[in-house]
Amino acid sequence: MEIALHEKINKFSLRSLIIICLILLVAAYILLKIDVSFHQRHLENALLRLNMLSGVDEAKNELEALNSFITQARDSDIPIGVLLKKISNIASEEIFFNEFKLGPESKSGSISGYIKWTGVNPDTILNKFINQLNNSGYVKDAAIYSVERSSKDGSDINTFLIVFKLP
Amino acid sequence: MKSPSAQQKKIIYITLIISFFFFLFWFFVYAPQNRRLNLAKQQLKETEAQITEIMRITKGRKLSYAIRGLKEQFQRMAMMLPSTEQEAAIQVSEGARSQKIEIKNLAFAPKRPGKAKIAKYEIEELPISMNLACEFRVLGGYLSNLRNSSTLLTKVRELNIKSNGEGRPGLEVNLQISVYLSKASVASISSSAPLSKTIPAQVKNEPSLKAGSVLKQENHLAWERCPFSGKIYSAQKRLKDLTLAGIIWDEKKPLAIINNEIVKAQDKINGRTVIEIKHDRVILNDGSEDFELRLVH
């Protein structure tokens, strides 16, 4: 009698355990499903709204692309006007240019000219000019390529060729 | 060791079966659903961020106004990209003429294929070669204007300046530039469909996006000296070797004392010509322009 009751209790407990577990699993599944469908619905709504607003986004992207292209083109162009102005400031009164070449595509340039004798050593004048040119920030690696000394109308003339690179 | 009773075995089997079902549920049902849920949450977050960003651009205006405003900004900026060689040539040469630069020759080379495509417009490069005659300072001003122009986008490809000799301010310049063109005429769209007539004031007044470099303040140095002709631009430097010590005033024949020399109109001193003597100053010319020398008190 006692054994039969014990078995009954065990059977009942095991059945209820299985049922509780199944209920838990189903409940978890349903809750998860509800959560997923809730978020899916939200996402669909948001995507629909985004689609409606995509005209603004497209126009904004086009504007930004054009702006970035113009900025890039401007920034890649060397400010030659400013470079010439800088040269007008640093070329001392003894220095005269014959030719000035600038190749932004080849990133190089050259200056040929001469130095009038005014009592100051031409090498000092030229070195000072080259230092200032290098320090200007618009030009780099400026160096004397050649210097020739000659005499014209009784005064010494130093012709020079300076080569430089563009940053 | 005592072997488990039949009852205990039964409990163990049932527990194992339940665990197995839990594992199946977790692996085949819960985990995939959870992944879907996380993905949906992430997409939702991104989409909402995009919506917020777009709403920020529209600034609470009607969608159509916002789009029109952006398109107007685009077209305003696209005006920098002419569509034809003629348009580009007119702008380049007008800029030169406005600075009194003589254009001796202007030639186009074949267009270079575009590197960029923006919206439905293909950007092309039009190489232009120009032979100019101008002064050093004027050339610098022209090149700066070209670079900062709001109606043209250019880049200098090559520059060659030749002197006409010491004391001669005119230079021979060969300038090779590239002008950016838009293959489909952006500019003509805006001219054929004047948006300004239809755009509400709210949109029109919106500040436009500007190219970063346009906003950059360039070096504000003063022009000092032309390194080709030797001409001094700076008034202070130009007058530093001249001192006006006095003026002997006579209405018909005034005289001036410059560098301890007495000079009259049309006389030359240190390479400058005396143009006119006034009661408090003298007008001189250095071969290219007039300048004043005032009495030192």
Coordinates of C-alpha atoms in Angstrom, one line a residue:
Chain A
M1 CA 0.0 0.0 0.0
E2 CA 2.8 2.3 1.1
I3 CA 4.9 1.5 -2.0
A4 CA 2.0 2.2 -4.4
L5 CA 1.5 5.6 -2.8
H6 CA 5.2 6.4 -3.1
E7 CA 5.1 5.4 -6.8
K8 CA 2.1 7.5 -7.4
I9 CA 3.8 10.6 -5.9
N10 CA 6.9 9.9 -8.0
K11 CA 4.8 9.5 -11.2
F12 CA 2.9 12.7 -10.4
S13 CA 6.1 14.7 -9.8
L14 CA 7.8 13.5 -12.9
R15 CA 4.8 14.2 -15.1
S16 CA 4.5 17.7 -13.6
L17 CA 8.2 18.3 -14.1
I18 CA 7.9 17.4 -17.7
I19 CA 4.8 19.6 -18.2
I20 CA 6.4 22.6 -16.4
C21 CA 9.5 22.2 -18.6
L22 CA 7.4 22.1 -21.7
I23 CA 5.4 25.1 -20.6
L24 CA 8.6 27.0 -20.0
L25 CA 10.0 26.1 -23.4
V26 CA 6.8 27.1 -25.2
A27 CA 6.5 30.3 -23.2
A28 CA 10.1 31.2 -23.9
Y29 CA 9.6 30.5 -27.6
I30 CA 6.4 32.6 -27.7
L31 CA 8.0 35.5 -25.9
L32 CA 11.0 35.4 -28.2
K33 CA 8.8 35.3 -31.2
I34 CA 6.8 38.3 -30.0
D35 CA 10.0 40.2 -29.4
V36 CA 11.3 39.4 -32.8
S37 CA 8.2 40.3 -34.6
F38 CA 7.9 43.5 -32.6
H39 CA 11.4 44.6 -33.6
Q40 CA 10.9 43.4 -37.2
R41 CA 7.8 45.6 -37.4
H42 CA 9.7 48.5 -36.0
L43 CA 12.5 47.9 -38.5
E44 CA 10.1 47.7 -41.4
N45 CA 8.6 51.0 -40.4
A46 CA 12.0 52.7 -40.0
L47 CA 13.1 51.4 -43.4
L48 CA 9.9 52.7 -45.0
R49 CA 10.6 56.1 -43.4
L50 CA 14.2 56.0 -44.5
N51 CA 13.1 55.2 -48.0
M52 CA 10.9 58.3 -47.9
L53 CA 13.8 60.4 -46.7
S54 CA 16.4 58.9 -49.1
G55 CA 16.0 61.8 -51.5
V56 CA 17.5 64.1 -48.8
D57 CA 20.3 61.6 -48.2
E58 CA 21.0 61.2 -51.9
A59 CA 21.1 65.0 -52.4
K60 CA 23.3 65.4 -49.3
N61 CA 25.7 62.7 -50.5
E62 CA 26.0 64.3 -53.9
L63 CA 26.7 67.7 -52.4
E64 CA 29.4 66.2 -50.1
A65 CA 31.0 64.4 -53.0
L66 CA 31.2 67.6 -55.1
N67 CA 32.5 69.6 -52.1
S68 CA 35.1 67.0 -51.4
F69 CA 36.2 66.9 -55.1
I70 CA 36.5 70.7 -55.2
T71 CA 38.4 70.8 -51.9
Q72 CA 40.8 68.1 -53.0
A73 CA 41.4 69.8 -56.3
R74 CA 42.1 73.1 -54.6
D75 CA 44.3 71.6 -52.0
S76 CA 46.4 69.7 -54.6
D77 CA 47.0 73.0 -56.5
I78 CA 50.0 74.9 -55.3
P79 CA 49.3 78.5 -54.4
I80 CA 51.6 79.9 -57.1
G81 CA 50.4 83.5 -56.6
V82 CA 51.4 83.4 -53.0
L83 CA 54.8 81.7 -54.0
L84 CA 55.5 84.6 -56.4
K85 CA 54.6 87.1 -53.7
K86 CA 56.9 85.3 -51.3
I87 CA 59.7 85.4 -53.9
S88 CA 59.1 89.2 -54.4
N89 CA 59.8 89.5 -50.6
I90 CA 62.9 87.3 -50.4
A91 CA 64.8 88.1 -53.6
S92 CA 67.1 90.9 -52.5
E93 CA 67.9 93.9 -54.7
E94 CA 71.1 92.3 -56.1
I95 CA 69.2 89.3 -57.5
F96 CA 67.7 89.4 -61.0
F97 CA 65.8 86.5 -62.6
N98 CA 66.1 85.7 -66.3
E99 CA 63.7 82.7 -66.3
F100 CA 61.5 81.1 -63.7
K101 CA 60.1 77.6 -64.5
L102 CA 57.6 75.8 -62.4
G103 CA 56.1 72.4 -63.1
P104 CA 53.5 71.5 -60.5
E105 CA 52.9 68.2 -62.4
S106 CA 56.6 67.2 -62.3
K107 CA 56.8 68.8 -58.8
S108 CA 60.0 70.7 -59.7
G109 CA 61.1 74.1 -60.8
S110 CA 64.2 76.2 -61.6
I111 CA 65.3 79.8 -61.5
S112 CA 68.0 81.2 -63.7
G113 CA 69.3 84.7 -63.3
Y114 CA 72.3 86.8 -62.2
I115 CA 73.6 88.7 -59.2
K116 CA 74.7 92.3 -59.6
W117 CA 77.9 93.2 -57.8
T118 CA 77.2 95.6 -55.1
G119 CA 80.1 94.9 -52.8
V120 CA 78.4 92.0 -51.0
N121 CA 79.7 88.5 -51.7
P122 CA 77.4 86.9 -54.3
D123 CA 77.6 83.5 -52.6
T124 CA 76.3 85.1 -49.4
I125 CA 73.4 86.7 -51.3
L126 CA 72.6 83.5 -53.1
N127 CA 72.8 81.3 -50.0
K128 CA 70.6 83.6 -48.1
F129 CA 68.0 83.6 -50.9
I130 CA 68.1 79.8 -51.1
N131 CA 67.7 79.4 -47.3
Q132 CA 64.7 81.7 -47.4
L133 CA 63.3 79.9 -50.3
N134 CA 63.6 76.6 -48.5
N135 CA 62.0 78.1 -45.4
S136 CA 59.1 79.6 -47.3
G137 CA 57.2 76.3 -47.1
Y138 CA 56.2 76.4 -50.8
V139 CA 59.5 75.0 -52.1
K140 CA 61.8 72.3 -50.8
D141 CA 65.4 71.1 -51.6
A142 CA 66.3 74.3 -53.3
A143 CA 70.0 74.2 -54.3
I144 CA 72.5 75.9 -56.6
Y145 CA 72.8 73.9 -59.8
S146 CA 75.5 76.1 -61.4
V147 CA 77.2 79.4 -60.9
E148 CA 79.3 81.2 -63.5
R149 CA 81.3 84.4 -62.9
S150 CA 81.7 86.8 -65.8
S151 CA 82.4 90.5 -66.4
K152 CA 80.1 92.9 -68.2
D153 CA 80.6 96.6 -68.7
G154 CA 83.4 96.5 -66.2
S155 CA 81.3 95.0 -63.4
D156 CA 81.2 91.4 -62.2
I157 CA 78.1 89.4 -62.9
N158 CA 77.4 86.0 -61.4
T159 CA 74.9 84.0 -63.4
F160 CA 73.2 81.2 -61.5
L161 CA 70.8 78.3 -61.9
I162 CA 68.8 77.2 -58.9
V163 CA 66.7 74.0 -59.0
F164 CA 64.1 73.1 -56.5
K165 CA 61.3 70.7 -55.8
L166 CA 57.7 71.3 -54.9
P167 CA 56.2 69.7 -51.8
Chain B
M1 CA 28.8 0.3 -4.8
K2 CA 25.0 -0.1 -4.7
S3 CA 23.4 -0.1 -8.1
P4 CA 20.5 2.5 -8.5
S5 CA 17.0 1.2 -8.1
A6 CA 14.6 1.1 -11.0
Q7 CA 12.9 4.2 -9.8
Q8 CA 16.2 6.1 -9.6
K9 CA 17.1 5.0 -13.1
K10 CA 13.8 6.2 -14.4
I11 CA 14.4 9.7 -12.8
I12 CA 17.9 9.8 -14.4
Y13 CA 16.5 8.9 -17.9
I14 CA 13.8 11.4 -17.7
T15 CA 16.2 14.1 -16.6
L16 CA 18.5 13.3 -19.5
I17 CA 15.6 13.4 -21.9
I18 CA 14.4 16.8 -20.6
S19 CA 18.0 18.1 -20.8
F20 CA 18.2 16.8 -24.4
F21 CA 15.0 18.6 -25.3
F22 CA 16.3 21.8 -23.7
F23 CA 19.4 21.5 -25.8
L24 CA 17.4 20.9 -29.0
F25 CA 15.2 23.9 -28.2
W26 CA 18.1 26.1 -27.4
F27 CA 20.1 25.1 -30.5
F28 CA 17.3 24.9 -33.1
V29 CA 14.8 27.4 -31.8
Y30 CA 16.1 29.9 -29.3
A31 CA 19.5 30.6 -30.7
P32 CA 18.4 31.4 -34.3
Q33 CA 15.5 33.5 -33.0
N34 CA 17.9 35.3 -30.7
R35 CA 20.2 36.0 -33.6
R36 CA 17.4 37.3 -35.7
L37 CA 16.3 39.5 -32.8
N38 CA 19.8 41.0 -32.3
L39 CA 20.2 41.6 -36.1
A40 CA 16.8 43.3 -36.2
K41 CA 17.8 45.4 -33.2
Q42 CA 21.1 46.4 -34.8
Q43 CA 19.5 47.3 -38.1
L44 CA 16.9 49.3 -36.3
K45 CA 19.5 51.2 -34.5
E46 CA 21.4 52.0 -37.7
T47 CA 18.3 53.0 -39.5
E48 CA 17.2 55.2 -36.7
A49 CA 20.6 56.9 -36.7
Q50 CA 20.3 57.5 -40.4
I51 CA 16.8 59.0 -39.9
T52 CA 18.0 61.2 -37.2
E53 CA 20.9 62.5 -39.4
I54 CA 18.5 63.2 -42.3
M55 CA 16.1 64.9 -39.9
R56 CA 19.0 67.1 -38.8
I57 CA 19.6 68.1 -42.4
T58 CA 16.0 68.9 -43.0
K59 CA 15.9 71.0 -39.9
G60 CA 12.2 70.4 -39.4
R61 CA 11.3 71.7 -42.9
K62 CA 9.2 70.0 -45.4
L63 CA 11.1 67.2 -47.2
S64 CA 10.7 68.8 -50.6
Y65 CA 12.1 72.1 -49.4
A66 CA 15.1 70.3 -47.9
I67 CA 15.9 68.4 -51.0
R68 CA 15.5 71.6 -53.1
G69 CA 17.8 73.5 -50.8
L70 CA 20.5 70.8 -51.1
K71 CA 20.1 70.7 -54.8
E72 CA 20.4 74.4 -55.1
Q73 CA 23.7 74.3 -53.0
F74 CA 24.9 71.6 -55.3
Q75 CA 24.2 73.6 -58.4
R76 CA 25.7 76.7 -57.0
M77 CA 28.9 74.8 -56.3
A78 CA 28.7 73.1 -59.7
M79 CA 28.8 76.5 -61.4
M80 CA 32.5 76.2 -60.9
L81 CA 32.5 73.5 -63.5
P82 CA 31.7 74.9 -66.9
S83 CA 30.4 72.5 -69.5
T84 CA 32.1 73.8 -72.7
E85 CA 35.5 74.8 -73.8
Q86 CA 34.2 78.2 -74.8
E87 CA 32.7 78.9 -71.4
A88 CA 36.0 78.0 -69.8
A89 CA 38.0 80.1 -72.3
I90 CA 35.8 83.1 -71.7
Q91 CA 36.2 82.9 -68.0
V92 CA 40.0 82.4 -68.1
S93 CA 40.5 85.2 -70.6
E94 CA 38.1 87.6 -68.9
G95 CA 39.9 87.1 -65.6
A96 CA 43.2 88.0 -67.4
R97 CA 41.8 91.0 -69.2
S98 CA 40.3 92.4 -66.0
Q99 CA 43.8 92.4 -64.6
K100 CA 45.1 94.1 -67.8
I101 CA 47.0 91.1 -68.8
E102 CA 47.7 90.8 -72.6
I103 CA 46.8 87.4 -73.9
K104 CA 49.0 86.7 -76.9
N105 CA 47.8 83.2 -77.5
L106 CA 45.3 80.8 -76.0
A107 CA 45.0 77.2 -77.1
F108 CA 43.2 74.1 -76.0
A109 CA 44.5 70.6 -75.9
P110 CA 42.3 67.5 -76.2
K111 CA 40.2 67.0 -73.1
R112 CA 41.5 64.5 -70.5
P113 CA 39.0 61.8 -69.5
G114 CA 37.4 62.4 -66.2
K115 CA 38.7 60.9 -63.0
A116 CA 35.6 61.6 -61.0
K117 CA 31.9 61.1 -61.4
I118 CA 29.7 63.1 -59.2
A119 CA 26.0 62.4 -59.4
K120 CA 25.3 62.1 -63.1
Y121 CA 28.1 64.4 -64.1
E122 CA 31.5 63.3 -65.3
I123 CA 34.4 65.6 -64.6
E124 CA 36.9 66.3 -67.3
E125 CA 40.1 68.2 -67.5
L126 CA 40.6 70.7 -70.3
P127 CA 44.2 71.7 -70.7
I128 CA 44.7 75.3 -71.8
S129 CA 48.0 76.9 -72.8
M130 CA 48.3 80.6 -72.7
N131 CA 51.0 83.1 -73.7
L132 CA 50.7 86.2 -71.6
A133 CA 52.5 89.5 -71.4
C134 CA 52.2 91.1 -68.0
E135 CA 54.0 92.4 -64.9
F136 CA 55.2 90.1 -62.1
R137 CA 52.8 91.4 -59.5
V138 CA 49.8 91.3 -61.9
L139 CA 50.6 87.7 -62.8
G140 CA 50.7 86.7 -59.1
G141 CA 47.4 88.4 -58.6
Y142 CA 45.9 86.6 -61.6
L143 CA 47.1 83.2 -60.4
S144 CA 45.7 83.8 -56.9
N145 CA 42.4 84.8 -58.4
L146 CA 42.3 81.7 -60.6
R147 CA 43.0 79.5 -57.6
N148 CA 40.4 81.1 -55.4
S149 CA 37.8 81.7 -58.1
S150 CA 34.3 80.8 -57.2
T151 CA 33.3 80.4 -60.8
L152 CA 36.1 78.2 -62.1
L153 CA 38.1 75.3 -60.8
T154 CA 41.6 75.2 -62.2
K155 CA 45.0 73.8 -61.6
V156 CA 48.3 75.1 -62.9
R157 CA 50.3 72.5 -64.8
E158 CA 53.2 74.5 -65.9
L159 CA 54.5 78.0 -65.6
N160 CA 57.4 79.6 -67.4
I161 CA 58.3 83.2 -66.9
K162 CA 60.9 85.0 -69.0
S163 CA 62.4 88.4 -68.4
N164 CA 62.4 91.1 -71.0
G165 CA 65.5 92.5 -69.3
E166 CA 66.5 94.5 -66.3
G167 CA 64.4 97.6 -65.8
R168 CA 61.6 96.3 -68.1
P169 CA 58.6 95.3 -66.0
G170 CA 56.9 93.4 -68.8
L171 CA 57.3 89.6 -68.7
E172 CA 56.7 86.9 -71.2
V173 CA 54.7 84.2 -69.6
N174 CA 53.7 80.7 -70.7
L175 CA 51.0 79.4 -68.5
Q176 CA 49.5 75.9 -68.8
I177 CA 46.5 75.2 -66.8
S178 CA 43.8 72.6 -66.6
V179 CA 40.2 73.7 -66.2
Y180 CA 37.7 71.2 -64.8
L181 CA 34.6 70.7 -66.9
S182 CA 31.4 68.8 -66.2
K183 CA 30.4 66.6 -69.1
A184 CA 26.7 67.0 -68.5
S185 CA 26.0 70.7 -68.1
V186 CA 25.3 71.3 -64.5
A187 CA 25.5 75.1 -65.0
S188 CA 23.0 75.0 -67.8
I189 CA 20.5 73.1 -65.7
S190 CA 20.5 75.9 -63.2
S191 CA 20.3 78.6 -65.8
S192 CA 17.5 76.9 -67.7
A193 CA 15.6 76.2 -64.5
P194 CA 16.0 79.2 -62.2
L195 CA 15.5 77.6 -58.9
S196 CA 15.7 80.9 -57.1
K197 CA 12.3 81.8 -58.4
T198 CA 10.7 78.7 -56.8
I199 CA 12.7 78.2 -53.7
P200 CA 11.2 79.6 -50.5
A201 CA 13.2 82.2 -48.7
Q202 CA 13.9 79.8 -45.8
V203 CA 15.9 77.6 -48.2
K204 CA 17.5 80.4 -50.1
N205 CA 19.0 81.9 -47.0
E206 CA 20.7 78.7 -45.9
P207 CA 24.4 79.1 -45.8
S208 CA 26.0 77.0 -48.5
L209 CA 28.8 74.5 -48.0
K210 CA 32.1 75.9 -49.3
A211 CA 35.2 74.2 -50.4
G212 CA 37.6 74.0 -47.5
S213 CA 40.5 75.6 -49.3
V214 CA 38.3 78.6 -50.4
L215 CA 37.8 79.5 -46.8
K216 CA 41.5 79.3 -46.0
Q217 CA 43.1 82.7 -45.5
E218 CA 46.1 83.0 -47.8
N219 CA 49.3 84.6 -46.8
H220 CA 48.8 88.4 -46.6
L221 CA 52.3 89.5 -47.5
A222 CA 52.8 92.7 -49.5
W223 CA 54.5 92.7 -52.9
E224 CA 58.0 94.0 -52.4
R225 CA 60.1 93.7 -55.6
C226 CA 59.9 92.2 -59.1
P227 CA 62.9 89.9 -59.2
F228 CA 62.9 90.1 -63.0
S229 CA 62.9 93.9 -63.6
G230 CA 64.1 94.9 -60.2
K231 CA 61.1 97.2 -59.8
I232 CA 60.3 98.0 -56.2
Y233 CA 56.6 97.8 -55.3
S234 CA 56.9 98.7 -51.7
A235 CA 56.5 102.5 -51.4
Q236 CA 58.8 102.6 -48.4
K237 CA 61.6 100.7 -50.2
R238 CA 61.1 102.7 -53.4
L239 CA 61.8 106.0 -51.6
K240 CA 64.4 104.9 -49.2
D241 CA 67.3 106.3 -51.4
L242 CA 65.5 109.7 -51.8
T243 CA 65.2 112.5 -49.2
L244 CA 63.2 115.6 -49.9
A245 CA 64.9 118.2 -47.8
G246 CA 63.0 121.3 -49.1
I247 CA 61.0 123.0 -51.7
I248 CA 61.7 126.4 -53.2
W249 CA 58.2 127.4 -54.1
D250 CA 57.5 129.5 -57.1
E251 CA 54.2 129.2 -59.0
K252 CA 55.9 129.1 -62.4
K253 CA 59.1 127.3 -61.7
P254 CA 59.2 125.5 -58.4
L255 CA 62.4 123.7 -57.3
A256 CA 63.0 120.9 -54.9
I257 CA 66.0 119.8 -52.9
I258 CA 66.3 116.0 -53.2
N259 CA 69.4 114.3 -51.8
N260 CA 71.1 117.7 -51.5
E261 CA 70.5 118.4 -55.2
I262 CA 68.3 121.1 -56.6
V263 CA 66.0 119.7 -59.2
K264 CA 63.1 121.0 -61.3
A265 CA 60.3 119.3 -63.3
Q266 CA 61.6 116.7 -65.9
D267 CA 65.0 116.4 -64.1
K268 CA 66.2 112.9 -63.3
I269 CA 67.5 111.8 -59.9
N270 CA 68.6 108.3 -59.0
G271 CA 66.9 106.9 -62.1
R272 CA 63.5 108.6 -61.4
T273 CA 62.0 111.5 -63.3
V274 CA 60.6 114.6 -61.5
I275 CA 57.1 114.9 -62.8
E276 CA 55.7 117.7 -60.7
I277 CA 56.7 119.8 -57.7
K278 CA 53.9 120.8 -55.4
H279 CA 54.2 123.1 -52.3
D280 CA 54.6 120.2 -49.9
R281 CA 55.6 117.2 -52.1
V282 CA 57.2 116.0 -55.3
I283 CA 55.7 113.6 -57.8
L284 CA 58.3 111.3 -59.3
N285 CA 58.1 108.4 -61.8
D286 CA 60.3 105.4 -61.8
G287 CA 59.5 104.4 -65.4
S288 CA 56.4 102.5 -64.7
E289 CA 54.3 104.5 -62.2
D290 CA 54.1 107.8 -60.3
F291 CA 54.8 108.1 -56.6
E292 CA 55.0 110.8 -54.0
L293 CA 57.9 112.1 -52.0
R294 CA 56.8 114.2 -49.1
L295 CA 58.8 116.8 -47.2
V296 CA 60.6 115.6 -44.1
H297 CA 59.7 117.7 -41.1

